[in-house]
Coordinates of C-alpha atoms in Angstrom, one line a residue:
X1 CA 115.0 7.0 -12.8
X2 CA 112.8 9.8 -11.3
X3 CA 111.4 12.3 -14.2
X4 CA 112.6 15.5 -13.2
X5 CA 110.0 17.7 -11.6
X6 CA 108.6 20.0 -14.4
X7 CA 108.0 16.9 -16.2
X8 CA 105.6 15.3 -13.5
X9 CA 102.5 16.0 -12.6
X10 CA 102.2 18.5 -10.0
X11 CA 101.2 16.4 -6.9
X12 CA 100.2 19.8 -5.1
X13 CA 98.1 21.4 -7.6
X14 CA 96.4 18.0 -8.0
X15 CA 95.6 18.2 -4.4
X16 CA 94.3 21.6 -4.2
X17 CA 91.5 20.9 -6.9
X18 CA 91.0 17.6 -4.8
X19 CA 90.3 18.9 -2.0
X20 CA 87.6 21.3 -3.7
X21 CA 86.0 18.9 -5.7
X22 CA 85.9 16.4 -2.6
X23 CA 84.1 19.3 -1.0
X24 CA 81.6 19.5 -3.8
X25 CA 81.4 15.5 -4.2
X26 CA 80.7 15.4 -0.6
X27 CA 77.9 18.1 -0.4
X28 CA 76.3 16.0 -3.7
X29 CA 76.3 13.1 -1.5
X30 CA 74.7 14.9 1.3
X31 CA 71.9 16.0 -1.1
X32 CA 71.1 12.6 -3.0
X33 CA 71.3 11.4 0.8
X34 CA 68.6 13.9 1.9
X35 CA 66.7 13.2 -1.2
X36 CA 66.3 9.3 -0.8
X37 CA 65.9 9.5 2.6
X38 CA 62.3 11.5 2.1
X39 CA 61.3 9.4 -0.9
X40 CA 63.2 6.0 -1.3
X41 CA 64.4 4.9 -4.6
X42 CA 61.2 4.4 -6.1
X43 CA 59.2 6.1 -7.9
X44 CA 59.2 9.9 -7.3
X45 CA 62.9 9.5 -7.1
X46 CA 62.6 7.9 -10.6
X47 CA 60.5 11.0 -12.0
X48 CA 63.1 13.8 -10.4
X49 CA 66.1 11.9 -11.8
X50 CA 64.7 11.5 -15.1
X51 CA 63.9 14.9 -15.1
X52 CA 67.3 16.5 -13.8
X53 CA 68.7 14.5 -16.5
X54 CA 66.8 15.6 -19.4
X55 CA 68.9 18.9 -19.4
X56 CA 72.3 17.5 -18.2
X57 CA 72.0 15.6 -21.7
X58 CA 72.5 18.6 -23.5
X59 CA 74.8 20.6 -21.0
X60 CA 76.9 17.7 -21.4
X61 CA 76.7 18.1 -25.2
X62 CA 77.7 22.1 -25.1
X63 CA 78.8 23.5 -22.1
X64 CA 82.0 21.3 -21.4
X65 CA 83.2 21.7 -24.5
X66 CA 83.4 25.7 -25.2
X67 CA 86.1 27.1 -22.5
X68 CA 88.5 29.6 -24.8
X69 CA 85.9 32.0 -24.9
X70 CA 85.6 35.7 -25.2
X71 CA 82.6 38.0 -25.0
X72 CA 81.2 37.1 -28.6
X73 CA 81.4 33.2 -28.0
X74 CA 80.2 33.8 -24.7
X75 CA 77.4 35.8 -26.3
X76 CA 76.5 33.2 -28.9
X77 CA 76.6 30.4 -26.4
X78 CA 74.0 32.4 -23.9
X79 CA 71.6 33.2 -26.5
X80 CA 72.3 29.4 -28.4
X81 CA 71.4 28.0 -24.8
X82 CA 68.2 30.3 -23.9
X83 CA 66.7 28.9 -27.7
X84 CA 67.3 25.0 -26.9
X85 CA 65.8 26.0 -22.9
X86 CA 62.6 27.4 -24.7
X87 CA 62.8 24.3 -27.3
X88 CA 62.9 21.9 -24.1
X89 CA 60.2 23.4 -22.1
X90 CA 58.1 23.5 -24.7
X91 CA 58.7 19.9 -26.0
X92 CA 59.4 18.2 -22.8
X93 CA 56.3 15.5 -23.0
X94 CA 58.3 13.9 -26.1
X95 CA 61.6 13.8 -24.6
X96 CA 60.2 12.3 -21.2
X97 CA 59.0 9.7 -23.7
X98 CA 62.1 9.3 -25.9
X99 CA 63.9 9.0 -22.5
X100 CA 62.0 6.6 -21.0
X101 CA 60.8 4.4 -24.1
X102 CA 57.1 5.4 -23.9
X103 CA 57.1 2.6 -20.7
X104 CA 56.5 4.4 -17.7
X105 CA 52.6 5.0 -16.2
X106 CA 50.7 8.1 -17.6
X107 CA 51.1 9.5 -13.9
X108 CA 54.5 8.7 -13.4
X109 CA 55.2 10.7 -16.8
X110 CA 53.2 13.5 -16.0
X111 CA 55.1 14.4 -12.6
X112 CA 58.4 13.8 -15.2
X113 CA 57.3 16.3 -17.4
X114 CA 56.3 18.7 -15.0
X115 CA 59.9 18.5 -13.2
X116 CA 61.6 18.7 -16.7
X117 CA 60.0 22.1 -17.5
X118 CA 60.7 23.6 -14.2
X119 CA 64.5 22.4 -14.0
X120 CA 65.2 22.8 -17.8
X121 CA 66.5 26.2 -17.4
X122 CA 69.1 24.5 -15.4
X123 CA 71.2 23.9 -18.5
X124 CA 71.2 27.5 -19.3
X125 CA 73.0 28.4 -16.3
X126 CA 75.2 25.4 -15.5
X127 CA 76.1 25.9 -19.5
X128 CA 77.1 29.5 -18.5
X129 CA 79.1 28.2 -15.2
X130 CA 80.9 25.9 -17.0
X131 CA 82.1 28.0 -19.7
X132 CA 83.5 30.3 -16.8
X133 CA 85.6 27.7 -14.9
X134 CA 86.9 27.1 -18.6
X135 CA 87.9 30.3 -18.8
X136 CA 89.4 30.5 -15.2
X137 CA 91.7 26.7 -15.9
X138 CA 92.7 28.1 -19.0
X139 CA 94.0 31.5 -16.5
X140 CA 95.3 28.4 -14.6
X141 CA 93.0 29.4 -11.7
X142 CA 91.5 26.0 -10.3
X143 CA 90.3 26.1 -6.8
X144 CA 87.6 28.1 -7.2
X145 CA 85.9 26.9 -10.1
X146 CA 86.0 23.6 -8.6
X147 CA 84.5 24.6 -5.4
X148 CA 81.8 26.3 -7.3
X149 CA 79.6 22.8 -7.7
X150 CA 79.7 22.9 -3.7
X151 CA 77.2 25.8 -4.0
X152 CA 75.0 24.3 -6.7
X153 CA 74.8 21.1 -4.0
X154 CA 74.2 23.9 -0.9
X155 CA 71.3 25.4 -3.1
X156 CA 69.7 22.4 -4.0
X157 CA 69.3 21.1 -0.3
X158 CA 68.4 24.2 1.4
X159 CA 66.1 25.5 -1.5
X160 CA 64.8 22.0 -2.6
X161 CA 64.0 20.8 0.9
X162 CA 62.6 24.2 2.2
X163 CA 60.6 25.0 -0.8
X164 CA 59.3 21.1 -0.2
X165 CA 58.5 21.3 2.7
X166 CA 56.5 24.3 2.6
X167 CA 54.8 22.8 -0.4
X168 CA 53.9 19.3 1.1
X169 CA 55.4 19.1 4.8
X170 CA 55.3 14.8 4.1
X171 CA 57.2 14.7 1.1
X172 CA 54.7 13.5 -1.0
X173 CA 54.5 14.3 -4.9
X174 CA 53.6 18.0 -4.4
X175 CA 57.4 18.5 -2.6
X176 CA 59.2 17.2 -5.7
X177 CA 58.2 20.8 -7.2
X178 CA 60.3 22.1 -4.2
X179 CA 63.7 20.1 -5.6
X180 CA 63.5 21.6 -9.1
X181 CA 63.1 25.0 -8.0
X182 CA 66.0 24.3 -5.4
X183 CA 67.7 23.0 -8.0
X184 CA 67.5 26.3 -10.1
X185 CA 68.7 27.9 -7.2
X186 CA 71.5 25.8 -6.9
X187 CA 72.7 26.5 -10.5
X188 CA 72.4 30.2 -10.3
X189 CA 74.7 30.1 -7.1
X190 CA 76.8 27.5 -9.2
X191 CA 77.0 30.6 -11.8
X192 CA 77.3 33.3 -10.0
X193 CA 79.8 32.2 -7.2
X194 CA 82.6 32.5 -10.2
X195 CA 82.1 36.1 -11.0
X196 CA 84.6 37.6 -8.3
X197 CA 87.7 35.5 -9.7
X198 CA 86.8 36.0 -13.2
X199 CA 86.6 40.0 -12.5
X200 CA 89.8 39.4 -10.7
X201 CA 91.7 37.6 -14.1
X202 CA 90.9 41.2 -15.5
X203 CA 87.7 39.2 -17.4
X204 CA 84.4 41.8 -17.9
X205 CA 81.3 41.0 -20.3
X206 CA 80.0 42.7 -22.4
X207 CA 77.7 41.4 -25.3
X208 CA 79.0 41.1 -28.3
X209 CA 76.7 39.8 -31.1
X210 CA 79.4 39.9 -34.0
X211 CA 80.0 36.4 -34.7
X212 CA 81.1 36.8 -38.4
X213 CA 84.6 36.6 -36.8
X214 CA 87.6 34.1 -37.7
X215 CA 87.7 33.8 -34.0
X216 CA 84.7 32.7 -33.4
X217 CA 84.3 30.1 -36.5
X218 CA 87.9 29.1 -35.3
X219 CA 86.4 27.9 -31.8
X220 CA 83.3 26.6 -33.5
X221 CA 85.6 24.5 -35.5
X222 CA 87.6 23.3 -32.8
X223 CA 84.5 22.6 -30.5
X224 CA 82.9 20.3 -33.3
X225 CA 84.7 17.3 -32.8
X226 CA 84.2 17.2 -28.9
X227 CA 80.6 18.2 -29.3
X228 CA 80.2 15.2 -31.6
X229 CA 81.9 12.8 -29.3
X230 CA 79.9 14.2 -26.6
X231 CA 76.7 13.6 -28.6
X232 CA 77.9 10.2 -28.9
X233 CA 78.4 9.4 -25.3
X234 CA 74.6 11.4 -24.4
X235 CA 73.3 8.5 -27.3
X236 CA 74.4 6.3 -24.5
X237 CA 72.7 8.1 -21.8
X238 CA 69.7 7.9 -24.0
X239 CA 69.8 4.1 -24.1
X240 CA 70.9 3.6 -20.9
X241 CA 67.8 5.2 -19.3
X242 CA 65.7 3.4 -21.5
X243 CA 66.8 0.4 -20.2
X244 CA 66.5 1.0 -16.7
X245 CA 63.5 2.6 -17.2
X246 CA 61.6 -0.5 -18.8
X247 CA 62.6 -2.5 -15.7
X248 CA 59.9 -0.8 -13.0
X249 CA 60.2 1.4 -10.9
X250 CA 63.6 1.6 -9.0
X251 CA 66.4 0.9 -11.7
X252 CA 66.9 4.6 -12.8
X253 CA 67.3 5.3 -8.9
X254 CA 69.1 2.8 -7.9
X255 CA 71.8 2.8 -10.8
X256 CA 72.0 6.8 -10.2
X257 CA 73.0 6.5 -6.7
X258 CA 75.4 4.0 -7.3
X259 CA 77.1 6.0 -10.2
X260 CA 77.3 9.3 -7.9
X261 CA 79.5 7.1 -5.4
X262 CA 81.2 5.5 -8.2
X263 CA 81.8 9.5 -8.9
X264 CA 83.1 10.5 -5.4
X265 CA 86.3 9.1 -6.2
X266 CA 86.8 9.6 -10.5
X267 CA 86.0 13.4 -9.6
X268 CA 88.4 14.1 -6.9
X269 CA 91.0 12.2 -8.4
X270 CA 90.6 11.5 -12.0
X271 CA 88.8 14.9 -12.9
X272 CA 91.6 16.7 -9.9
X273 CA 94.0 15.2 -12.2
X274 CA 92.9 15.8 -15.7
X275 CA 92.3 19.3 -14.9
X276 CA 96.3 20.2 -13.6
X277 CA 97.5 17.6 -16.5
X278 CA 95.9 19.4 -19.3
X279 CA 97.3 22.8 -19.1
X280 CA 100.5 21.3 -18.9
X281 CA 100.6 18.8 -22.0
X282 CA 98.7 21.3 -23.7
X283 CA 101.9 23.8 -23.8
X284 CA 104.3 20.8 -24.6
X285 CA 102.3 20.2 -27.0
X286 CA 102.2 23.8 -28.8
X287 CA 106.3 23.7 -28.4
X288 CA 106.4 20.8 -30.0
X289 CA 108.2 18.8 -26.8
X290 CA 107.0 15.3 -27.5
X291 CA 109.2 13.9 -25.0
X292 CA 107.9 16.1 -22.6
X293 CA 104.4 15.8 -23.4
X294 CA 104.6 12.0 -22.9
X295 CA 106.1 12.4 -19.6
X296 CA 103.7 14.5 -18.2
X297 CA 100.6 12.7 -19.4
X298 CA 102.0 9.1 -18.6
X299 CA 102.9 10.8 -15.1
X300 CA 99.2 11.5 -14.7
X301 CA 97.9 8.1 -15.8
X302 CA 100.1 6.9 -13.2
X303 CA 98.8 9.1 -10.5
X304 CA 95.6 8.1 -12.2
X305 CA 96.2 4.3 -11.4
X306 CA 97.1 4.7 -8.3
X307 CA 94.8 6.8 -6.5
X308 CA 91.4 4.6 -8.4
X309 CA 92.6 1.4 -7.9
X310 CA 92.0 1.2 -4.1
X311 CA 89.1 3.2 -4.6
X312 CA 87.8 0.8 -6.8
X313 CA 88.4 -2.6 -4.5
X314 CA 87.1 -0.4 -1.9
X315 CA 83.7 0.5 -3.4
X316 CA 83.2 -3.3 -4.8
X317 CA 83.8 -5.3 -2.1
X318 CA 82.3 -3.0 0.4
X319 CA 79.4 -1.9 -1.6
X320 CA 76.4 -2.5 1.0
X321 CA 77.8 -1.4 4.0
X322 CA 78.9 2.0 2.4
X323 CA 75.6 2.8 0.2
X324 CA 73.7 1.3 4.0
X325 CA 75.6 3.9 6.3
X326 CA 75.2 6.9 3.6
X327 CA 71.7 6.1 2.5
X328 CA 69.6 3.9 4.5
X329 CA 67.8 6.0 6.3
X330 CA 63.7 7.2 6.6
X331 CA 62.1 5.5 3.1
X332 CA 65.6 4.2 1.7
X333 CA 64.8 0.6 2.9
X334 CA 67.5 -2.2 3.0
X335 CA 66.6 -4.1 0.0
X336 CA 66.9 -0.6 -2.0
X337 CA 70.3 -0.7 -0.5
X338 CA 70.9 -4.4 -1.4
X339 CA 69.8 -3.4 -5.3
X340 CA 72.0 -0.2 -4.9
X341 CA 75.0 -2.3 -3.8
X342 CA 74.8 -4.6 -6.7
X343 CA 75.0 -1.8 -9.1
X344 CA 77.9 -0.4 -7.5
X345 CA 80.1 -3.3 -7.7
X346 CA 79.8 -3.6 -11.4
X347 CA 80.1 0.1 -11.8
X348 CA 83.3 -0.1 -9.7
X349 CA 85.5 -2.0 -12.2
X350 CA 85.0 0.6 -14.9
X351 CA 86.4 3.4 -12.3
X352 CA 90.4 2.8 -13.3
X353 CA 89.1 3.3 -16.7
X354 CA 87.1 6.5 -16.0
X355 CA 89.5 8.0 -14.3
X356 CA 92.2 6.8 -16.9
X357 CA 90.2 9.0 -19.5
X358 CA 89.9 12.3 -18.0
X359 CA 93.5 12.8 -18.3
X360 CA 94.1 11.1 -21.8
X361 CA 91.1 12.0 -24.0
X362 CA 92.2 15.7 -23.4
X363 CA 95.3 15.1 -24.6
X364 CA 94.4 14.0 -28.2
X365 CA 93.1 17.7 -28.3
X366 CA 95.9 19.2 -27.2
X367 CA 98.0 17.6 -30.1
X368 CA 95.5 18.3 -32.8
X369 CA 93.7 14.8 -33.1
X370 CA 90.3 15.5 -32.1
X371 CA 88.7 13.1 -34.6
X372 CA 90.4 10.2 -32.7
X373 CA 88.2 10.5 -29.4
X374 CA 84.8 11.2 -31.5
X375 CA 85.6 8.2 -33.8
X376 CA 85.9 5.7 -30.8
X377 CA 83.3 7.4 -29.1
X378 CA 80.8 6.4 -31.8
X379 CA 82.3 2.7 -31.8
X380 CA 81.3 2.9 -27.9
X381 CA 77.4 3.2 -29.2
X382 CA 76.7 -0.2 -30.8
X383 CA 79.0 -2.1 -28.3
X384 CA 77.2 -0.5 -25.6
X385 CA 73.9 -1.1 -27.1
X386 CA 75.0 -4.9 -27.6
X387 CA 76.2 -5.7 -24.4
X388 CA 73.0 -3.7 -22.3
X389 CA 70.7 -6.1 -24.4
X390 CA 73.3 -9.2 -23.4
X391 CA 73.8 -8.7 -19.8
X392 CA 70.3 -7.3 -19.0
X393 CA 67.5 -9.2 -21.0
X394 CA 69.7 -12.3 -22.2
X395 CA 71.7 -12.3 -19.2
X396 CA 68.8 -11.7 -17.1
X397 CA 71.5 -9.5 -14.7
X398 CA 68.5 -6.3 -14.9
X399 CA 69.7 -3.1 -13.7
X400 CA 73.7 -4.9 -12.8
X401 CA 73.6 -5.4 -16.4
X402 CA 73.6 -2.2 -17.4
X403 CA 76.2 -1.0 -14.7
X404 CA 78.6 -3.9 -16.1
X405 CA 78.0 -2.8 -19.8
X406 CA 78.9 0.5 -19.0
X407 CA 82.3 0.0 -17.0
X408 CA 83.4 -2.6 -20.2
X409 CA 82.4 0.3 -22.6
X410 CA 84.5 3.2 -20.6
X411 CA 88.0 0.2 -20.4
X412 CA 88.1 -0.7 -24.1
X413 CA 87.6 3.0 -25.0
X414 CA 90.9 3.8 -22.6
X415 CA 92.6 0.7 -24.2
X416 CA 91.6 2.0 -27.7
X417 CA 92.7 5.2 -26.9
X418 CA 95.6 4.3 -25.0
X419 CA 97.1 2.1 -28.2
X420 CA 95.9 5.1 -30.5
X421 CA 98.5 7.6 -28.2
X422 CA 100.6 5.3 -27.6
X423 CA 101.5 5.2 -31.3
X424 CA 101.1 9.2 -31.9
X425 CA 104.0 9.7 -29.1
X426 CA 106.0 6.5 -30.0
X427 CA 105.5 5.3 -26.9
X428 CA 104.1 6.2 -23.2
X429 CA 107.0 5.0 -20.9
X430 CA 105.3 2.1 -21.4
X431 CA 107.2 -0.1 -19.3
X432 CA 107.3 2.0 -16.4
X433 CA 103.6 2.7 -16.3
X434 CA 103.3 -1.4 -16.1
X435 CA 105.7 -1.8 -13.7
X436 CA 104.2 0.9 -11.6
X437 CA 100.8 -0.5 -12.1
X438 CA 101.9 -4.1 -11.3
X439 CA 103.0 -2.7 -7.6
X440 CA 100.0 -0.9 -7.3
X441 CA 97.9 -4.0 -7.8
X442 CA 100.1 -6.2 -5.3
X443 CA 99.3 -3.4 -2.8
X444 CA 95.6 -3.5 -4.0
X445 CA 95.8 -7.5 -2.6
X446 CA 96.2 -6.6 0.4
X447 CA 93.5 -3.6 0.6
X448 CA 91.4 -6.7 -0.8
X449 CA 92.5 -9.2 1.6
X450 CA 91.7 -6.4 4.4
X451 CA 88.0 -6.1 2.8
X452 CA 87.6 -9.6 2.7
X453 CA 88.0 -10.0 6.2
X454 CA 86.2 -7.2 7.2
X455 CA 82.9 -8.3 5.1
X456 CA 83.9 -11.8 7.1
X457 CA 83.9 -11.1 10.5
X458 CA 82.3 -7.6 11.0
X459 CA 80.1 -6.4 8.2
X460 CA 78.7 -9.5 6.9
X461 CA 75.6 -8.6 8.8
X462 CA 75.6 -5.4 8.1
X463 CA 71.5 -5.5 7.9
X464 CA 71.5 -6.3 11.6
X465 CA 74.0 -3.8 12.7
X466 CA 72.8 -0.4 14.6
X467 CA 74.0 2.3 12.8
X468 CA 77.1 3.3 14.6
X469 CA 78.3 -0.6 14.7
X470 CA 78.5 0.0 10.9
X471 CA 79.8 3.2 10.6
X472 CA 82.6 2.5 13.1
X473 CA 83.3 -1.0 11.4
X474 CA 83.7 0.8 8.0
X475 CA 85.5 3.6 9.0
X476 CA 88.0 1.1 10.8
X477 CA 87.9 -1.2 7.7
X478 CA 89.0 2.0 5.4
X479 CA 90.9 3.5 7.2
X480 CA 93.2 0.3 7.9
X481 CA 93.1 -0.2 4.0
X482 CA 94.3 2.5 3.2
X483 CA 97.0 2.5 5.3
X484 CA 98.3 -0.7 4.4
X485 CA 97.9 0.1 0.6
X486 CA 100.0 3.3 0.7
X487 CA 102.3 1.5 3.2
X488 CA 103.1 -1.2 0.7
X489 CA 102.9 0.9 -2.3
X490 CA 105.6 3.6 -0.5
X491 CA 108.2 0.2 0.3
X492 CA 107.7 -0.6 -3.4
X493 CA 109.1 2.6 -4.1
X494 CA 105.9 4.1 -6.1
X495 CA 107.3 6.9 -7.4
X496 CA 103.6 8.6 -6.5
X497 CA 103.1 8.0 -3.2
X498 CA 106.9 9.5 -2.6
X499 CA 105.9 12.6 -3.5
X500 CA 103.2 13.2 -1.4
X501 CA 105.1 11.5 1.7
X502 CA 107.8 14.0 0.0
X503 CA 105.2 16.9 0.2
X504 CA 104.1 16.3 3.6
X505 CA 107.3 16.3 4.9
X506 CA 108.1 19.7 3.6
X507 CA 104.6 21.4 4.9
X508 CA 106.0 19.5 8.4
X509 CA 109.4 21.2 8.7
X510 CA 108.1 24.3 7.2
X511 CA 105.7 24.1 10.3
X512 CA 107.9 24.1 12.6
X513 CA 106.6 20.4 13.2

């Protein structure tokens, strides 16, 4: 039986923040793209990476944690942010070190450093940026805040690669300065670009430096528990780099490009989904409509499952030809795609899982159990530590290792998670969401079966192909794929892919079509 329609997930307003993410998801590519095309994935690409990340670690930690905020949280968390800027400027030589395990070259470390400082101000304003498209979701205005990472990508090539060119015209060292001031630019565009809808939700600043206020301890207190599962998954990041960058020069590229395509698909679906999903369980929730509230979140799991599941066959089986169409090119050489490839596939069977999670960890927030997500989040450290020593120095699988270890991590935290809700809501139509995910996986045979022979009899040699060859052979391979896979999946009667054929066929007769 059909849920009726307030209890699904809205299919539409999932698209609409698709679409805007995909915009921004596709502008990142085009940047990484740009990026290891002038300097390979080696080491300068090493040294910029390790330095963008540096202050993602703690933009992670902070800003995607605060979004109901008024002037005096939005005070506090500006002048919070400018102190911890200042801290990492100053101290960058010791987190470049921290980060990388004291391993990498004196040189290499140097340019690191140098990048952090200059791009370490990034935080502050992506910080600030992401506390505004809080504040715009919970207004239940999406589109824009999503599109708003499409600048930050738009500023980053055309800053970065002009100001790097004018610098160093070959792209040597010099030009890296180039990207972190482009980079800079692309946050502040990021920032700013937000400013007309929040005037337009009747939002104006002003500073407001009384925080002795119930309000504000109130958000404090509700932000501590994600802040400490956040701080949790950076620990992660931490020794994730630190492997990959004891392994030479290459690893932290190489596993950074493959993660950003593993990304193309969690953030236009799983992220498009999360975002329209939480609003909506969150007011069940505050009602106190259980029933509801398990509907609409096992609705979004569903759309979850089957949206990333042909992603993920997708991006494992046709890992090389993809990362050699899109990145290939100037110093990206064919064995940097070969290594890139190998981290994809392993990343790719973590994606279900990924995706899975952006639409149920928020949930335990909405109900009131934010413990439950920080206490598995800090179970996640020692098995991730285990298994990147297992599959990477016992194993001998290098930088794969770590790619595997951190798609195993990201399923049993959805499967401890999953159990945890599971028993909090008495139940998550269980037995739907398995029978729903069984079709989707005897669709997701066939999308394999279609990759299979693809890889067999047209982009097995992908190394010897001319660039068009491989473009049109995975294009055709795709878009054949996917045809099938919703095909079957609509004849199963998916209850999913109904509504979108549904959907379409409305925008058709409303057309005039």
């Amino acid at each position: 039986m059909v849920a009726p329609e307030h209890k699904r997930v809205s299919t539409r307003a999932t698209g609409v923040v698709g679409i805007a993410i995909l915009s921004s998801r596709i502008l990142g590519l085009i940047r990484e793209q740009i990026f290891a095309g002038l300097f390979g994935a080696g080491k300068y690409l090493d040294a910029f990476l390790m330095a963008f990340r540096l202050p993602n670690l703690l933009r992670d930690l902070f800003a995607e944690s605060a979004w109901r905020l008024a002037n005096k949280v939005a005070t506090l968390t500006a002048v919070f942010m400018s102190v911890v800027t200042l801290l990492g400027i100053v101290f960058a030589p010791q987190l470049v070190d921290l980060l990388t395990w004291w391993s990498w070259s004196p040189d290499k470390t140097a340019l690191t450093v140098l990048l952090t400082r200059i791009m370490w101000p990034f935080m502050l304003l992506v910080s600030l940026a992401a506390l505004v498209m809080g504040m715009l979701n919970a207004k239940h205005v999406f589109g824009p805040p999503a599109m708003a990472s499409s600048y930050f990508n738009l500023g980053s090539i055309i800053g970065g690669v002009g100001i790097g060119w004018w610098l160093d015209p070959h792209f040597g060292a010099r030009s890296l300065t180039g990207l972190a001031v482009g980079t800079l630019i692309g946050g502040m565009w990021q920032l700013t670009a937000q400013f007309p809808s929040l005037r337009r939700v009747g939002y104006k600043y002003r500073a407001d430096f009384q925080w002795r206020d119930q309000g504000v301890r109130a958000v404090l207190i509700l932000m501590a528990p994600a802040i400490i599962a956040a701080s949790a998954v950076q620990v992660n990041v931490l020794i994730n780099s630190g492997f990959a960058a004891s392994l030479g020069n290459g690893p932290v590229s190489w596993l950074n490009i493959a993660f950003r395509l593993m990304q193309l698909p969690l953030g236009i679906f799983g992220v498009a989904i999360g975002t329209v999903t939480l609003p909506l369980v969150s007011k069940s929730a505050a009602v106190g409509n259980i029933d509801e509230f398990r509907s609409i979140l096992a609705s979004g799991m569903r759309l979850a499952f089957l949206l990333t599941i042909p992603s993920a066959i997708g991006l494992a089986m046709l890992a090389s030809p993809i990362i050699s169409v899109i990145y290939q090119h100037g110093r990206f050489t064919a064995e940097m795609t070969r290594q890139t490839g190998g981290a994809l596939q392993f990343y790719a069977i973590g994606l279900v899982a990924y995706s899975a999670l952006k639409v149920l960890t928020p949930a335990f927030y909405a109900i009131g159990k934010r413990n439950t997500p920080m206490i598995v989040s800090f179970f996640a450290i020692g098995t991730n530590l285990f298994l990147n020593w297992l599959f990477t120095f016992r194993l001998g699988w290098g930088h794969r290792g770590l790619a595997f270890s951190t798609s195993i991590v990201a399923t049993i935290n959805f499967l401890l998670l999953y159990a945890l809700m599971w028993r909090q809501t008495r139940g998550l139509e269980s037995r739907r969401l398995f029978a729903g995910l069984a079709k989707i996986c005897l669709a997701g045979l066939l999308l394999a079966l279609i990759c299979w022979l693809a890889n067999y009899w047209w982009l097995d040699g992908w190394e010897h192909l001319r660039f068009f060859e491989k473009l049109f052979g995975l294009f055709a391979t795709i878009l054949v794929s996917a045809a099938v896979f919703f095909g079957v999946a609509f004849l199963l009667r998916v209850d999913e892919v109904r509504d979108v054929f549904d959907l379409v066929k409305r925008k058709t007769r409303r057309s005039g079509v």
